[in-house]
Amino acid sequence: MASDVFELSASGQAHPRYAGMSIEEIEKSIRQDFTYFNWRTPAEKVRVFRQPLPISGDIFAPGRQRMVTSYDLTEEQFRAIAGTEPSLPSARPEEGEEEGEKTLRVHKKSERSAKLVAAFKASLNSYACVVCHFDFEKAYGALGAQFIECHHTKPISEMTPGDKTKISDLCAVCSNCHRMLHRSNPILAPGALRKLMRGASR
């Protein structure tokens, strides 16, 4: 870490290049080094052995990326390293991440009125998005019938106790537009998002 290098430099135990540098300068230098020395190994150069290969802990010289210790290899291991008998297909296997762990979260949530949302949707003559005019029923048939999201033009998070939301404070938006409205801070007005879309399509 930059803070470690800074302390070592102050006591004269780090490389002279860091002498007199601030922590910010040291961090910037380290980041540049990592970018420059970002070694990549092509998949076809990787070798997999049937049994683990015992490698001595002192195979690298301290502070240098250079092998200084030799060790015994079988002929099969040597040939695999030399590339005469590749033991790994050129196509790299797809990696995955484990998901699905159950967690319990406790957090504050601004409650929305299900009754108000239901009344708002019942008042609609059209279920098309007021921003992009996407209609779920036209796109998905019966599955999308009467499906639309309800957007609060006045964010609930900004409301104080006693404030009330009226149906006129709500508007019908598709899922995509709803996410885009909330992506900026402060949130965009539907008309502003519609103008952005028109500009992007030119």
mmCIF file of C-alpha atoms in Angstrom:
data_model
loop_
_atom_site.group_PDB
_atom_site.id
_atom_site.type_symbol
_atom_site.label_atom_id
_atom_site.label_comp_id
_atom_site.label_asym_id
_atom_site.label_seq_id
_atom_site.Cartn_x
_atom_site.Cartn_y
_atom_site.Cartn_z
ATOM 1 C CA MET A 1 0.000 0.000 0.000
ATOM 2 C CA ALA A 2 1.108 3.563 -0.636
ATOM 3 C CA SER A 3 1.025 4.301 3.107
ATOM 4 C CA ASP A 4 3.422 1.401 3.770
ATOM 5 C CA VAL A 5 5.848 2.578 1.084
ATOM 6 C CA PHE A 6 5.621 6.113 2.473
ATOM 7 C CA GLU A 7 6.588 4.926 5.980
ATOM 8 C CA LEU A 8 9.400 2.739 4.651
ATOM 9 C CA SER A 9 10.662 5.625 2.546
ATOM 10 C CA ALA A 10 10.726 7.925 5.585
ATOM 11 C CA SER A 11 12.987 5.455 7.390
ATOM 12 C CA GLY A 12 15.203 4.944 4.340
ATOM 13 C CA GLN A 13 14.055 1.368 3.713
ATOM 14 C CA ALA A 14 12.270 1.918 0.408
ATOM 15 C CA HIS A 15 13.702 2.445 -3.059
ATOM 16 C CA PRO A 16 15.315 5.895 -3.458
ATOM 17 C CA ARG A 17 12.805 6.741 -6.200
ATOM 18 C CA TYR A 18 10.171 7.255 -3.494
ATOM 19 C CA ALA A 19 12.294 9.680 -1.456
ATOM 20 C CA GLY A 20 10.482 12.956 -0.841
ATOM 21 C CA MET A 21 7.220 11.784 -2.440
ATOM 22 C CA SER A 22 3.854 12.412 -0.793
ATOM 23 C CA ILE A 23 1.472 9.481 -0.215
ATOM 24 C CA GLU A 24 -0.603 10.656 -3.187
ATOM 25 C CA GLU A 25 2.467 10.716 -5.449
ATOM 26 C CA ILE A 26 3.541 7.266 -4.269
ATOM 27 C CA GLU A 27 0.044 5.860 -4.907
ATOM 28 C CA LYS A 28 0.035 7.333 -8.415
ATOM 29 C CA SER A 29 3.470 5.822 -9.095
ATOM 30 C CA ILE A 30 2.364 2.387 -7.848
ATOM 31 C CA ARG A 31 -0.777 2.492 -10.003
ATOM 32 C CA GLN A 32 1.316 3.349 -13.067
ATOM 33 C CA ASP A 33 3.691 0.474 -12.284
ATOM 34 C CA PHE A 34 0.814 -1.979 -12.003
ATOM 35 C CA THR A 35 -0.565 -0.799 -15.329
ATOM 36 C CA TYR A 36 2.823 -1.065 -16.994
ATOM 37 C CA PHE A 37 3.745 -4.447 -15.507
ATOM 38 C CA ASN A 38 0.348 -6.037 -16.080
ATOM 39 C CA TRP A 39 1.598 -9.343 -17.446
ATOM 40 C CA ARG A 40 -0.822 -11.529 -19.357
ATOM 41 C CA THR A 41 -0.285 -15.177 -20.218
ATOM 42 C CA PRO A 42 -1.977 -16.575 -23.337
ATOM 43 C CA ALA A 43 -4.128 -19.627 -22.594
ATOM 44 C CA GLU A 44 -2.066 -21.793 -24.955
ATOM 45 C CA LYS A 45 1.009 -21.100 -22.817
ATOM 46 C CA VAL A 46 -0.595 -22.437 -19.650
ATOM 47 C CA ARG A 47 0.189 -26.031 -18.658
ATOM 48 C CA VAL A 48 -1.800 -28.200 -16.274
ATOM 49 C CA PHE A 49 -0.143 -31.109 -14.474
ATOM 50 C CA ARG A 50 -1.892 -34.241 -13.289
ATOM 51 C CA GLN A 51 -0.197 -33.938 -9.900
ATOM 52 C CA PRO A 52 0.750 -30.756 -8.001
ATOM 53 C CA LEU A 53 4.263 -29.593 -8.778
ATOM 54 C CA PRO A 54 6.402 -29.023 -5.651
ATOM 55 C CA ILE A 55 7.954 -25.575 -5.953
ATOM 56 C CA SER A 56 10.334 -24.285 -3.340
ATOM 57 C CA GLY A 57 9.228 -21.216 -1.405
ATOM 58 C CA ASP A 58 12.539 -19.469 -2.110
ATOM 59 C CA ILE A 59 12.381 -19.921 -5.886
ATOM 60 C CA PHE A 60 12.208 -16.153 -6.378
ATOM 61 C CA ALA A 61 14.864 -13.785 -5.140
ATOM 62 C CA PRO A 62 13.416 -11.244 -2.677
ATOM 63 C CA GLY A 63 12.280 -8.138 -4.529
ATOM 64 C CA ARG A 64 13.009 -9.579 -7.974
ATOM 65 C CA GLN A 65 10.770 -11.431 -10.416
ATOM 66 C CA ARG A 66 13.558 -13.812 -11.375
ATOM 67 C CA MET A 67 13.986 -17.500 -10.610
ATOM 68 C CA VAL A 68 17.134 -18.216 -8.624
ATOM 69 C CA THR A 69 16.466 -21.765 -7.455
ATOM 70 C CA SER A 70 16.310 -24.820 -9.682
ATOM 71 C CA TYR A 71 14.395 -27.973 -8.835
ATOM 72 C CA ASP A 72 13.960 -31.435 -10.278
ATOM 73 C CA LEU A 73 11.376 -32.050 -12.988
ATOM 74 C CA THR A 74 10.205 -35.261 -14.542
ATOM 75 C CA GLU A 75 10.565 -35.536 -18.316
ATOM 76 C CA GLU A 76 6.780 -35.207 -18.671
ATOM 77 C CA GLN A 77 6.763 -31.990 -16.630
ATOM 78 C CA PHE A 78 9.679 -30.534 -18.554
ATOM 79 C CA ARG A 79 8.078 -31.293 -21.930
ATOM 80 C CA ALA A 80 4.821 -29.696 -20.771
ATOM 81 C CA ILE A 81 6.620 -26.514 -19.693
ATOM 82 C CA ALA A 82 8.681 -26.466 -22.897
ATOM 83 C CA GLY A 83 5.462 -26.640 -24.897
ATOM 84 C CA THR A 84 6.227 -29.891 -26.729
ATOM 85 C CA GLU A 85 3.224 -31.615 -25.176
ATOM 86 C CA PRO A 86 0.494 -29.063 -24.517
ATOM 87 C CA SER A 87 -1.891 -30.393 -21.917
ATOM 88 C CA LEU A 88 -4.419 -27.577 -22.075
ATOM 89 C CA PRO A 89 -6.828 -26.852 -24.928
ATOM 90 C CA SER A 90 -6.430 -23.422 -26.507
ATOM 91 C CA ALA A 91 -9.982 -22.457 -25.596
ATOM 92 C CA ARG A 92 -10.102 -21.113 -22.071
ATOM 93 C CA PRO A 93 -12.936 -22.632 -20.007
ATOM 94 C CA GLU A 94 -15.699 -20.252 -19.020
ATOM 95 C CA GLU A 95 -15.495 -19.158 -15.422
ATOM 96 C CA GLY A 96 -18.486 -18.691 -13.143
ATOM 97 C CA GLU A 97 -19.399 -17.133 -9.830
ATOM 98 C CA GLU A 98 -21.348 -18.807 -7.046
ATOM 99 C CA GLU A 99 -24.648 -17.046 -6.347
ATOM 100 C CA GLY A 100 -27.828 -17.586 -4.402
ATOM 101 C CA GLU A 101 -26.589 -17.193 -0.829
ATOM 102 C CA LYS A 102 -29.459 -16.128 1.429
ATOM 103 C CA THR A 103 -28.851 -12.943 3.419
ATOM 104 C CA LEU A 104 -31.006 -10.953 5.821
ATOM 105 C CA ARG A 105 -30.966 -7.190 5.265
ATOM 106 C CA VAL A 106 -32.376 -4.554 7.572
ATOM 107 C CA HIS A 107 -32.814 -1.119 6.034
ATOM 108 C CA LYS A 108 -35.051 1.921 5.994
ATOM 109 C CA LYS A 109 -37.604 2.047 3.200
ATOM 110 C CA SER A 110 -39.923 4.851 2.159
ATOM 111 C CA GLU A 111 -43.315 3.195 1.887
ATOM 112 C CA ARG A 112 -45.456 3.676 -1.196
ATOM 113 C CA SER A 113 -49.231 3.553 -0.998
ATOM 114 C CA ALA A 114 -50.486 0.470 -2.843
ATOM 115 C CA LYS A 115 -54.007 1.928 -2.670
ATOM 116 C CA LEU A 116 -52.903 5.153 -4.388
ATOM 117 C CA VAL A 117 -50.995 3.267 -7.091
ATOM 118 C CA ALA A 118 -54.021 1.035 -7.762
ATOM 119 C CA ALA A 119 -56.274 4.099 -8.019
ATOM 120 C CA PHE A 120 -53.781 5.749 -10.377
ATOM 121 C CA LYS A 121 -53.640 2.740 -12.704
ATOM 122 C CA ALA A 122 -57.439 2.448 -12.670
ATOM 123 C CA SER A 123 -57.641 6.080 -13.820
ATOM 124 C CA LEU A 124 -55.483 5.500 -16.908
ATOM 125 C CA ASN A 125 -56.955 5.570 -20.399
ATOM 126 C CA SER A 126 -53.678 4.267 -21.844
ATOM 127 C CA TYR A 127 -50.992 2.036 -20.356
ATOM 128 C CA ALA A 128 -48.326 3.342 -22.713
ATOM 129 C CA CYS A 129 -45.212 4.998 -21.285
ATOM 130 C CA VAL A 130 -45.576 8.795 -21.210
ATOM 131 C CA VAL A 131 -41.873 9.170 -22.111
ATOM 132 C CA CYS A 132 -41.187 6.701 -24.941
ATOM 133 C CA HIS A 133 -44.778 5.507 -25.651
ATOM 134 C CA PHE A 134 -43.825 1.836 -25.218
ATOM 135 C CA ASP A 135 -46.934 -0.314 -24.713
ATOM 136 C CA PHE A 136 -46.434 -3.641 -22.933
ATOM 137 C CA GLU A 137 -49.642 -5.170 -24.295
ATOM 138 C CA LYS A 138 -48.703 -4.335 -27.888
ATOM 139 C CA ALA A 139 -45.249 -5.855 -27.351
ATOM 140 C CA TYR A 140 -46.150 -8.920 -25.247
ATOM 141 C CA GLY A 141 -49.837 -9.509 -25.897
ATOM 142 C CA ALA A 142 -52.015 -10.654 -23.007
ATOM 143 C CA LEU A 143 -48.963 -11.044 -20.753
ATOM 144 C CA GLY A 144 -48.355 -7.294 -20.902
ATOM 145 C CA ALA A 145 -51.998 -6.207 -20.596
ATOM 146 C CA GLN A 146 -52.471 -3.303 -18.167
ATOM 147 C CA PHE A 147 -48.831 -3.479 -17.084
ATOM 148 C CA ILE A 148 -47.052 -0.180 -16.454
ATOM 149 C CA GLU A 149 -44.907 1.292 -13.672
ATOM 150 C CA CYS A 150 -45.945 4.205 -11.503
ATOM 151 C CA HIS A 151 -43.455 7.056 -11.195
ATOM 152 C CA HIS A 152 -43.655 9.639 -8.416
ATOM 153 C CA THR A 153 -42.749 13.009 -9.908
ATOM 154 C CA LYS A 154 -41.987 14.153 -6.358
ATOM 155 C CA PRO A 155 -39.530 11.631 -4.864
ATOM 156 C CA ILE A 156 -40.886 9.874 -1.787
ATOM 157 C CA SER A 157 -37.434 10.179 -0.214
ATOM 158 C CA GLU A 158 -37.868 13.969 -0.193
ATOM 159 C CA MET A 159 -41.279 13.886 1.464
ATOM 160 C CA THR A 160 -41.730 14.868 5.094
ATOM 161 C CA PRO A 161 -44.306 13.555 7.570
ATOM 162 C CA GLY A 162 -47.715 14.960 6.661
ATOM 163 C CA ASP A 163 -46.965 15.388 2.933
ATOM 164 C CA LYS A 164 -49.549 13.745 0.689
ATOM 165 C CA THR A 165 -49.284 12.389 -2.834
ATOM 166 C CA LYS A 166 -52.123 12.975 -5.279
ATOM 167 C CA ILE A 167 -52.867 10.990 -8.434
ATOM 168 C CA SER A 168 -51.760 14.035 -10.407
ATOM 169 C CA ASP A 169 -48.276 13.605 -8.843
ATOM 170 C CA LEU A 170 -47.927 10.221 -10.567
ATOM 171 C CA CYS A 171 -47.207 9.251 -14.166
ATOM 172 C CA ALA A 172 -47.088 6.012 -16.156
ATOM 173 C CA VAL A 173 -43.650 4.919 -17.367
ATOM 174 C CA CYS A 174 -42.090 1.730 -18.717
ATOM 175 C CA SER A 175 -39.408 -0.061 -16.702
ATOM 176 C CA ASN A 176 -36.524 1.308 -18.787
ATOM 177 C CA CYS A 177 -37.620 4.915 -18.580
ATOM 178 C CA HIS A 178 -38.347 4.524 -14.865
ATOM 179 C CA ARG A 179 -34.746 3.446 -14.247
ATOM 180 C CA MET A 180 -33.405 6.300 -16.375
ATOM 181 C CA LEU A 181 -35.546 8.887 -14.550
ATOM 182 C CA HIS A 182 -33.985 7.800 -11.255
ATOM 183 C CA ARG A 183 -30.450 7.478 -12.605
ATOM 184 C CA SER A 184 -29.569 11.145 -12.138
ATOM 185 C CA ASN A 185 -29.548 13.191 -8.965
ATOM 186 C CA PRO A 186 -31.841 15.052 -8.752
ATOM 187 C CA ILE A 187 -34.196 12.794 -10.688
ATOM 188 C CA LEU A 188 -35.198 13.827 -14.201
ATOM 189 C CA ALA A 189 -38.655 15.033 -15.101
ATOM 190 C CA PRO A 190 -40.420 12.841 -17.732
ATOM 191 C CA GLY A 191 -40.346 15.742 -20.205
ATOM 192 C CA ALA A 192 -36.592 16.186 -19.748
ATOM 193 C CA LEU A 193 -35.993 12.477 -20.381
ATOM 194 C CA ARG A 194 -38.168 12.614 -23.498
ATOM 195 C CA LYS A 195 -36.052 15.516 -24.790
ATOM 196 C CA LEU A 196 -32.857 13.511 -24.085
ATOM 197 C CA MET A 197 -34.221 10.566 -26.066
ATOM 198 C CA ARG A 198 -35.069 12.778 -29.017
ATOM 199 C CA GLY A 199 -31.567 14.240 -28.968
ATOM 200 C CA ALA A 200 -29.954 10.805 -28.772
ATOM 201 C CA SER A 201 -31.941 9.502 -31.762
ATOM 202 C CA ARG A 202 -30.709 12.258 -34.110
#
